[in-house]
Each structure stands twice: as C-alpha cells, then as structure tokens.
Tab-separated table of C-alpha atoms in Angstrom:
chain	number	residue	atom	x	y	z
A	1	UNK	CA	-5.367	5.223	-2.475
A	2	UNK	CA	-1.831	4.328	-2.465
A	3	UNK	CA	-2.155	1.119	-3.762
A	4	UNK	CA	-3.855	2.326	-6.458
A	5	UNK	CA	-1.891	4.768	-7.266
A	6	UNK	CA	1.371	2.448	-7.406
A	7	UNK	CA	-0.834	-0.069	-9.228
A	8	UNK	CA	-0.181	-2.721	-6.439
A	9	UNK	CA	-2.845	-5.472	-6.918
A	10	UNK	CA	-1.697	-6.218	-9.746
A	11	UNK	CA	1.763	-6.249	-9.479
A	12	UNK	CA	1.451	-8.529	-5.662
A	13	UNK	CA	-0.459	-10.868	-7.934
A	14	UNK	CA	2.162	-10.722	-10.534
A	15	UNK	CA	5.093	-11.447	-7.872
A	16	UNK	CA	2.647	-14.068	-6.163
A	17	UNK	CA	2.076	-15.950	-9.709
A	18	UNK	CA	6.103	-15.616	-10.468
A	19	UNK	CA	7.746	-19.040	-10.046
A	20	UNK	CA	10.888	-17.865	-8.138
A	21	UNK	CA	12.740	-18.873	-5.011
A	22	UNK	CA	11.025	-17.587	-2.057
A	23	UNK	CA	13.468	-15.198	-0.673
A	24	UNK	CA	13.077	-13.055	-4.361
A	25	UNK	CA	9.638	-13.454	-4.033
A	26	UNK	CA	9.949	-11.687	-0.760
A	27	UNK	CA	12.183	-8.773	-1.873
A	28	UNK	CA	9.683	-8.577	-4.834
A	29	UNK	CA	6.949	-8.084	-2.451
A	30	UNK	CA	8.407	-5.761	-0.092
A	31	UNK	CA	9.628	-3.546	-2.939
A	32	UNK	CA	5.961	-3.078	-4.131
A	33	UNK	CA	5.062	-2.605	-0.387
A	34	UNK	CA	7.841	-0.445	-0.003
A	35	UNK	CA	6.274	2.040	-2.333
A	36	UNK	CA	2.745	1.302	-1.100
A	37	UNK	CA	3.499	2.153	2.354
A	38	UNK	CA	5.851	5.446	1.313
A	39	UNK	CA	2.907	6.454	-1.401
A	40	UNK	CA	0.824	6.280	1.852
A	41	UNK	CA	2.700	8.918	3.604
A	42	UNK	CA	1.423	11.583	1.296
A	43	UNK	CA	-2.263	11.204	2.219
A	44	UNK	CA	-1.547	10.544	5.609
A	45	UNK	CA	-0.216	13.575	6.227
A	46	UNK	CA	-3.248	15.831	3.905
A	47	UNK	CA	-6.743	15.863	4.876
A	48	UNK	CA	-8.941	13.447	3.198
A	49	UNK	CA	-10.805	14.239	-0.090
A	50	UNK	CA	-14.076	12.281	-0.827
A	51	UNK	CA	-15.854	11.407	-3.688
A	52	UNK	CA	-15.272	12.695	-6.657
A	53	UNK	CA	-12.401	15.098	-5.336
A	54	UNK	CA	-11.283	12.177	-4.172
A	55	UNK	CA	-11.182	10.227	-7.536
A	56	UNK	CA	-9.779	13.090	-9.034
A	57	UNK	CA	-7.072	12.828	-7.183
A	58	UNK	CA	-6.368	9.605	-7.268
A	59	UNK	CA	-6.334	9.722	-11.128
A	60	UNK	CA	-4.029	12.384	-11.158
A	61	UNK	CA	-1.687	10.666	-8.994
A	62	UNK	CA	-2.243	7.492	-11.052
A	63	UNK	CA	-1.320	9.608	-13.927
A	64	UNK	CA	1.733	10.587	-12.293
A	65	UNK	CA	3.315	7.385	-10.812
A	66	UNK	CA	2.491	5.818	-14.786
A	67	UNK	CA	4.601	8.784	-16.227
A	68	UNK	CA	7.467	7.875	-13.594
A	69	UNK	CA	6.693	4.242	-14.801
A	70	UNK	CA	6.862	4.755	-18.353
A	71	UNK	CA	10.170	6.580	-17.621
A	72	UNK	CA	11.843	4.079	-15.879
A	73	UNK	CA	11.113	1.420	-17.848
A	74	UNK	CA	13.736	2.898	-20.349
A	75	UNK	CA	16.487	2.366	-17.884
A	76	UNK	CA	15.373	-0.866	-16.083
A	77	UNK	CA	19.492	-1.611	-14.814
A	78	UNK	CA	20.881	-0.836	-11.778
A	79	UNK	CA	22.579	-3.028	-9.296
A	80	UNK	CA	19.092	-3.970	-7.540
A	81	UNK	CA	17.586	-4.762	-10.787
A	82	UNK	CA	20.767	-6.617	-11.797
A	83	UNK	CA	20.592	-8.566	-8.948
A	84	UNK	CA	16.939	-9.612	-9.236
A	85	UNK	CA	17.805	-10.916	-12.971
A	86	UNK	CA	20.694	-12.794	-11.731
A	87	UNK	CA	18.564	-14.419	-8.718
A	88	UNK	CA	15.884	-15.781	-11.623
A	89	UNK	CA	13.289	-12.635	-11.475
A	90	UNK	CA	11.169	-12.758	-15.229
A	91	UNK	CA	12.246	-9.571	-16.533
A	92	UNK	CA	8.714	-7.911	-17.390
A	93	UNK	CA	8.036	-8.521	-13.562
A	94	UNK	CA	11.937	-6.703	-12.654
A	95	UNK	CA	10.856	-4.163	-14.640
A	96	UNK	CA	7.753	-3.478	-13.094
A	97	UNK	CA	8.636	-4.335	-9.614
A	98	UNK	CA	12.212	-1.937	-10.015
A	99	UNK	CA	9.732	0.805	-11.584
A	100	UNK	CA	7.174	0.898	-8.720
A	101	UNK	CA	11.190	2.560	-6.493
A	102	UNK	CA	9.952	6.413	-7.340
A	103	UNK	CA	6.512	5.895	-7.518
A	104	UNK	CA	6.275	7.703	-3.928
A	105	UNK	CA	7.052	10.907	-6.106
A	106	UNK	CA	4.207	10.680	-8.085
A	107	UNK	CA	1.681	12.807	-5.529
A	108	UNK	CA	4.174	15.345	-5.091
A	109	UNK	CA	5.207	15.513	-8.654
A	110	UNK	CA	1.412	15.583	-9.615
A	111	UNK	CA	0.558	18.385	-6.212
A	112	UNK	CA	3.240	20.394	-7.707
A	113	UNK	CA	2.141	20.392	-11.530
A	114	UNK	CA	-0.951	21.278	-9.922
A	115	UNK	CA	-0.221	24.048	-7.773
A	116	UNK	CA	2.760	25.620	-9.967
A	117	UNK	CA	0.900	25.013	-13.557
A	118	UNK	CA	3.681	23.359	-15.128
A	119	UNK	CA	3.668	20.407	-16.952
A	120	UNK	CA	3.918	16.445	-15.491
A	121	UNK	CA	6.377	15.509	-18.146
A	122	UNK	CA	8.616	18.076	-17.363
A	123	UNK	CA	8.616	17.103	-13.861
A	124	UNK	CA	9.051	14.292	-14.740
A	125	UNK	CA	11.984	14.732	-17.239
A	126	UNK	CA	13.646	16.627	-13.908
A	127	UNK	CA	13.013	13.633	-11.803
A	128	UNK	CA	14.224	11.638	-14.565
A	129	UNK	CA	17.398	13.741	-15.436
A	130	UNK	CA	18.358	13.759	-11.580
A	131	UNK	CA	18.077	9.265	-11.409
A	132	UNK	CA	20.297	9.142	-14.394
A	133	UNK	CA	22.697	11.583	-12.745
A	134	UNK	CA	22.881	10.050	-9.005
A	135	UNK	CA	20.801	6.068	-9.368
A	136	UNK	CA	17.511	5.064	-8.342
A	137	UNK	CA	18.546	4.364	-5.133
A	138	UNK	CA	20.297	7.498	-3.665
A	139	UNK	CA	17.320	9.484	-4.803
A	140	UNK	CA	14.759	7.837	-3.235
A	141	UNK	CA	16.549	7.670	-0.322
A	142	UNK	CA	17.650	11.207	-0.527
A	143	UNK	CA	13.788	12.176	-1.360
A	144	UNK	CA	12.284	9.949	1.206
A	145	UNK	CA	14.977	10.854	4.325
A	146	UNK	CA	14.530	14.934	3.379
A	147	UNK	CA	11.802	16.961	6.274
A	148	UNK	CA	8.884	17.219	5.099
A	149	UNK	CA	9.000	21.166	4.639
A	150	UNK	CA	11.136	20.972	2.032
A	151	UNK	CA	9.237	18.466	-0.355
B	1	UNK	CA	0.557	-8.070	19.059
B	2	UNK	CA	1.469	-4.994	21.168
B	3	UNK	CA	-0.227	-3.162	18.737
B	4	UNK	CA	-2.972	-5.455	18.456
B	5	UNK	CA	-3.693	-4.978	22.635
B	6	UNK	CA	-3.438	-1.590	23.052
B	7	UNK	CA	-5.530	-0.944	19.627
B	8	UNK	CA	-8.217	-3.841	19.072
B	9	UNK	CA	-8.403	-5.307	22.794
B	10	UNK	CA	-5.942	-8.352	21.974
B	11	UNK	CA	-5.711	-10.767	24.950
B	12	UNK	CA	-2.858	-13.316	24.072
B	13	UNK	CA	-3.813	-16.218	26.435
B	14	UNK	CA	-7.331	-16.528	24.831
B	15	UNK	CA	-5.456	-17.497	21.706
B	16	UNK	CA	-2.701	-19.468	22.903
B	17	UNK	CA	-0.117	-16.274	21.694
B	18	UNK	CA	3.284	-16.499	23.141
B	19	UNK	CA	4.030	-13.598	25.669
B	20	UNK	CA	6.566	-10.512	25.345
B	21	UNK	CA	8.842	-12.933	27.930
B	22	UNK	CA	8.347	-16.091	25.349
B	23	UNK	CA	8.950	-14.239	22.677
B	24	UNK	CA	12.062	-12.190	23.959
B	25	UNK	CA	13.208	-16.025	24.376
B	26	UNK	CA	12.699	-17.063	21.312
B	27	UNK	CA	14.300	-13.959	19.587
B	28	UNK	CA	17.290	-14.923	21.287
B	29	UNK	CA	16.904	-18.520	20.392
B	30	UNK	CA	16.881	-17.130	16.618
B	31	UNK	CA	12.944	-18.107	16.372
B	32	UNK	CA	10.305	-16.211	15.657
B	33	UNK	CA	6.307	-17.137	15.586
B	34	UNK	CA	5.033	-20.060	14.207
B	35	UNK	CA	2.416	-20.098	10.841
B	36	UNK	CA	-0.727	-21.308	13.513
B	37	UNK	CA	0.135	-17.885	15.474
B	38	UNK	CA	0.646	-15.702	12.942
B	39	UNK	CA	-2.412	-17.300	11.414
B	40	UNK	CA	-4.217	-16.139	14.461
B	41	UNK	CA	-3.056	-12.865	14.354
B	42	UNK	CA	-3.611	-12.570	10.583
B	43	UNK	CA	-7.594	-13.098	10.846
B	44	UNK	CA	-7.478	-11.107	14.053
B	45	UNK	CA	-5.979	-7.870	12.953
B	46	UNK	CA	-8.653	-8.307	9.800
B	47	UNK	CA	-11.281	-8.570	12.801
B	48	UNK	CA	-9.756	-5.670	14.485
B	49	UNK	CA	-9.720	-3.176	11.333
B	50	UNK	CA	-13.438	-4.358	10.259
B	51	UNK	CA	-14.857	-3.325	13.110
B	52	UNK	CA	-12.714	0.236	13.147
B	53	UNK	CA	-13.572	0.658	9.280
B	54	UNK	CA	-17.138	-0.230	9.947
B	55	UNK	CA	-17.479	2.747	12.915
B	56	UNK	CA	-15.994	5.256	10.385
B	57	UNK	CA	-17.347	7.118	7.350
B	58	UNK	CA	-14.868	5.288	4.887
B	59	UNK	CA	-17.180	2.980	3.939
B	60	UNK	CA	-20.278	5.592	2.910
B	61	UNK	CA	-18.039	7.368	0.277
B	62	UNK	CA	-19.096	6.679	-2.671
B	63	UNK	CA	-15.601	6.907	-4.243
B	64	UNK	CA	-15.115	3.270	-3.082
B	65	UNK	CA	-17.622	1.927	-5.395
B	66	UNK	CA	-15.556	-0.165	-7.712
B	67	UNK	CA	-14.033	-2.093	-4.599
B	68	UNK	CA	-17.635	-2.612	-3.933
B	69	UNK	CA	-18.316	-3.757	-7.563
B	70	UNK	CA	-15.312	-5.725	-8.433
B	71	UNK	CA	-16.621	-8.095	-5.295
B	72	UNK	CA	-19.839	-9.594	-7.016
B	73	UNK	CA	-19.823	-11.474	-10.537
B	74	UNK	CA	-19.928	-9.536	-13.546
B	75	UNK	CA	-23.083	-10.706	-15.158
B	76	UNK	CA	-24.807	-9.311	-11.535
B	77	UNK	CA	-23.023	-5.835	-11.985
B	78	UNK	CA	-24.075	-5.762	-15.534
B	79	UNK	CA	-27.807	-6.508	-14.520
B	80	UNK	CA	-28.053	-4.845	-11.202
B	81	UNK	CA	-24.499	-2.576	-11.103
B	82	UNK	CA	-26.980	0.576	-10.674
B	83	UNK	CA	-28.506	-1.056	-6.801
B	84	UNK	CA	-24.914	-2.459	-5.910
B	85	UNK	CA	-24.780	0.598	-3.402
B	86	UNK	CA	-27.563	0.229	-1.895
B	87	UNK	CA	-26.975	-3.406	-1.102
B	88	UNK	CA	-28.338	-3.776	2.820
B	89	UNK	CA	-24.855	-5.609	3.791
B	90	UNK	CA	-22.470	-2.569	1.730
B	91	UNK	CA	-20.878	-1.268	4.477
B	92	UNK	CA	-19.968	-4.541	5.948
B	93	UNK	CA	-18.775	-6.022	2.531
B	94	UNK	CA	-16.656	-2.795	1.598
B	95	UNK	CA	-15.359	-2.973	5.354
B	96	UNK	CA	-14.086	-6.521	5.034
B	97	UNK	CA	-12.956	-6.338	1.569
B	98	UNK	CA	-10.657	-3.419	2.568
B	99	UNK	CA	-9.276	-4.975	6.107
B	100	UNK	CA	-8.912	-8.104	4.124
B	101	UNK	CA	-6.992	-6.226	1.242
B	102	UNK	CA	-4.476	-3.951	3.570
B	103	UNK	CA	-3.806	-6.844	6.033
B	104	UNK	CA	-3.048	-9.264	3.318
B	105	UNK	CA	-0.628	-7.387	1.387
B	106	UNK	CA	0.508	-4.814	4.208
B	107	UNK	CA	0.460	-7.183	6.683
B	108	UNK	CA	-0.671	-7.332	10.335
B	109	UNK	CA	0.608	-4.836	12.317
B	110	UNK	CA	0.529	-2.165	9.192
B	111	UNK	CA	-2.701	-0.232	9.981
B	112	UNK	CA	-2.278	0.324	13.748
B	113	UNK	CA	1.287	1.010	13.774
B	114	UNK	CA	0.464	3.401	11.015
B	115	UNK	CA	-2.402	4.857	13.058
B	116	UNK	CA	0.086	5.416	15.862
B	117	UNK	CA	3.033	6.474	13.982
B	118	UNK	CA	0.572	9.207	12.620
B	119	UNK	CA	-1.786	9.602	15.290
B	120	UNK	CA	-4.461	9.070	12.742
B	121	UNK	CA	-7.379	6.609	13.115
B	122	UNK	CA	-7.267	2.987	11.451
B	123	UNK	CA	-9.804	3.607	9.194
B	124	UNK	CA	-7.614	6.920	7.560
B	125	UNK	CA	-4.813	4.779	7.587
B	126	UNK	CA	-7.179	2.327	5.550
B	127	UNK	CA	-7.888	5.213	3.474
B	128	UNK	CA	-4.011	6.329	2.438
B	129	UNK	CA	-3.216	2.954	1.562
C-alpha cells in the first residue's frame, strides 16, 4: 500500500535509470524509501482493509500524497534539494524524489478529511502554509518524532 | 541475518555467512559483507517472505489483482484478463512477485525487522508497504 501510495515503482526506476554518481543514487533511493517505509507506519499500526475497502483507501491516500506532490513541486528548493542539483541530480527526478519528503502525511491528511468532513486542499494548504513557514525538513521531522496520540 | 534466524530458520554455515564474531571483526576492520553474501541473503530473505506470504490470506484478496495482472503480457490480459485470478499457480505468483518487490527495493532485513518492531506478521508488513 505504501508504495503505492508514494508512487514508488516508478520513481526507484526513475533514480535506477538516472545516470548519476552512485552515492546520489543512493540518497535518491533512500529518500523514496524513506517515505515508503514512514507511509508504512500508518497501516501498520490500523487494521487491515480488504478488497474494495481496501482500494478505496488506497486511492484516497493516493489522492492525498499527489495533492502534497502537486504542492511541493511549486517550491522544489531547500538545502537538500540544492544539494542534489549541485551533486548532478536531473531536476524532474529532484523534484520528484524531494516531493515524495511529506508524502507520509498523506494518510493522515486524507483519515482526517475523512473523519472531520473538511476538504483535502485545505489540509493541504495548512500543511503547505506550515513547510513554507518552518522547511521541509523540520516538519517532517517534527511530524514523524511527535507520539502517536497526537497525530 | 539475526533477523533472518530467529524469523525464517537461517543457518549461516550452510551458506558460507560470516558469524556475529566475523562480522564484529570486520566492523572494526571498517568492512562490511561482501556482494556473494549479501547475494545470498538477498534471494534468501525473498525465500523466507514467500513462504510467510504464501501461509497468509494476503494473497486471496482480490485487491491485489493488478500486481497479479501487470505480471503476464498484455495481449494475454487483454484475451484472458477475466481467468487471470483463477490461474492454478496465483497465489504463488502474487507471493513471489510481492517478496521479490519489498526485498528489492526495501531491502533484506525490512519485512522481519518490521514484523518485530510491530509485532505484526511478515505478510501485514508485506501488506503496509
């Protein structure tokens, strides 16, 4: 689920297919794992849906992490991204690779939305508002290292 | 490998795998495996997760399908898409496309230290992911 939620396939294939020094290649990939294995998380710690709850869900969360996406791709510069340009990184792949940071939002940004009947984008636009106001970096970390209770 | 033994039965001296002493040494050398080991762990970790994804219910739900699909050529999904479920060897194909997936792009150890960190079975760690 996670990985297709983040849209990993393609974007390992992507980093596999880049022609970059090894060592980028490797941050690359364990960026987009990074967010596969947080993403991961969520549905480890809920009961499992099946079948068509289960694709419903999944779509919804899809839905979610391309909203974050489609956010973040407006602001693709920060110091990580910077760094990644400077090291050789093609910049549709930074982009896409630097996007995939939040994605482990996207379930809880979708659960919410779902549970509280207000809309993604706003959410979204929150999420969004909050990046621009403390970078990329300090939020995930300050969204990933908060307990659980209070997500 | 740790996880490997206590999860999937992992005996290092059938495969020539260094043990925890070797590898302590080697840490402390600045070494780490080499690509023939990790090679051997790489197919058997995809061993070990088959066999726990093939025990579970994972593999019956239907919401899988497309992994299931996106496996045979396109001109056979267009002709026969419909029977593609009920393919005799499904539950082993979806089981070994989906180790094969996780392990390659997760790597080894990801499902059972998962399944420990969570104390939930391989095959929901599988699942998440």
């Amino acid at each position: 689920m996670a990985r297709d939620v983040c849209g990993a396939p393609a974007l390992f294939a992507a980093v596999e297919a880049a022609e970059v020094a090894p060592d980028l290649r490797w941050e690359l990939s364990a960026t987009v794992q990074d967010a596969v294995r947080q993403v991961s998380r969520w549905y480890l710690r809920r009961d499992g849906a099946t079948g068509d709850e289960l694709r419903v869900m999944v779509a919804q969360h899809r839905a979610a992490a391309q909203a974050i996406i489609d956010r973040a791709v407006q602001h693709p510069d920060d110091e990580q991204v910077h760094a990644w340009r400077v090291a050789g990184a093609p910049e549709p792949l930074l982009v896409a690779v630097s996007s995939c940071r939040l994605l482990p939002l996207a379930p809880y940004l979708a659960d919410a939305s779902t549970r509280h009947s207000c809309g993604l984008p706003e959410l979204v636009d929150a999420v969004d508002a909050l990046r621009e106001q403390i970078g990329s970096t300090r939020l995930r970390r300050s969204w990933l290292g908060s307990p659980p209770a209070r997500r | 490998m740790l996880a490997l033994e206590e999860h999937a039965g992992l005996v290092r001296a059938d495969h020539d795998l260094p043990t925890s002493d070797l590898m302590n040494e080697r840490l402390a050398a600045g070494q780490g495996m080499s690509r023939p080991e990790l090679s051997v762990l790489l197919s058997l970790a995809k061993i070990a997760v088959t066999a726990e994804l093939l025990e579970s219910p994972l593999v019956d739900d239907r919401a899988l399908e497309s992994e299931l699909l996106a496996y045979f050529p396109g001109p056979v999904v267009a002709r026969f898409g419909h029977l593609v479920w009920d393919h005799p060897l499904r539950r082993e194909l979806l089981a070994t496309l989906l180790a094969g997936d996780v392990v390659d792009t997760m790597g080894q150890s990801f499902v059972f230290r998962r399944a420990l960190e969570f104390g939930a079975t391989p095959s929901a760690v599988v699942r998440a992911t």
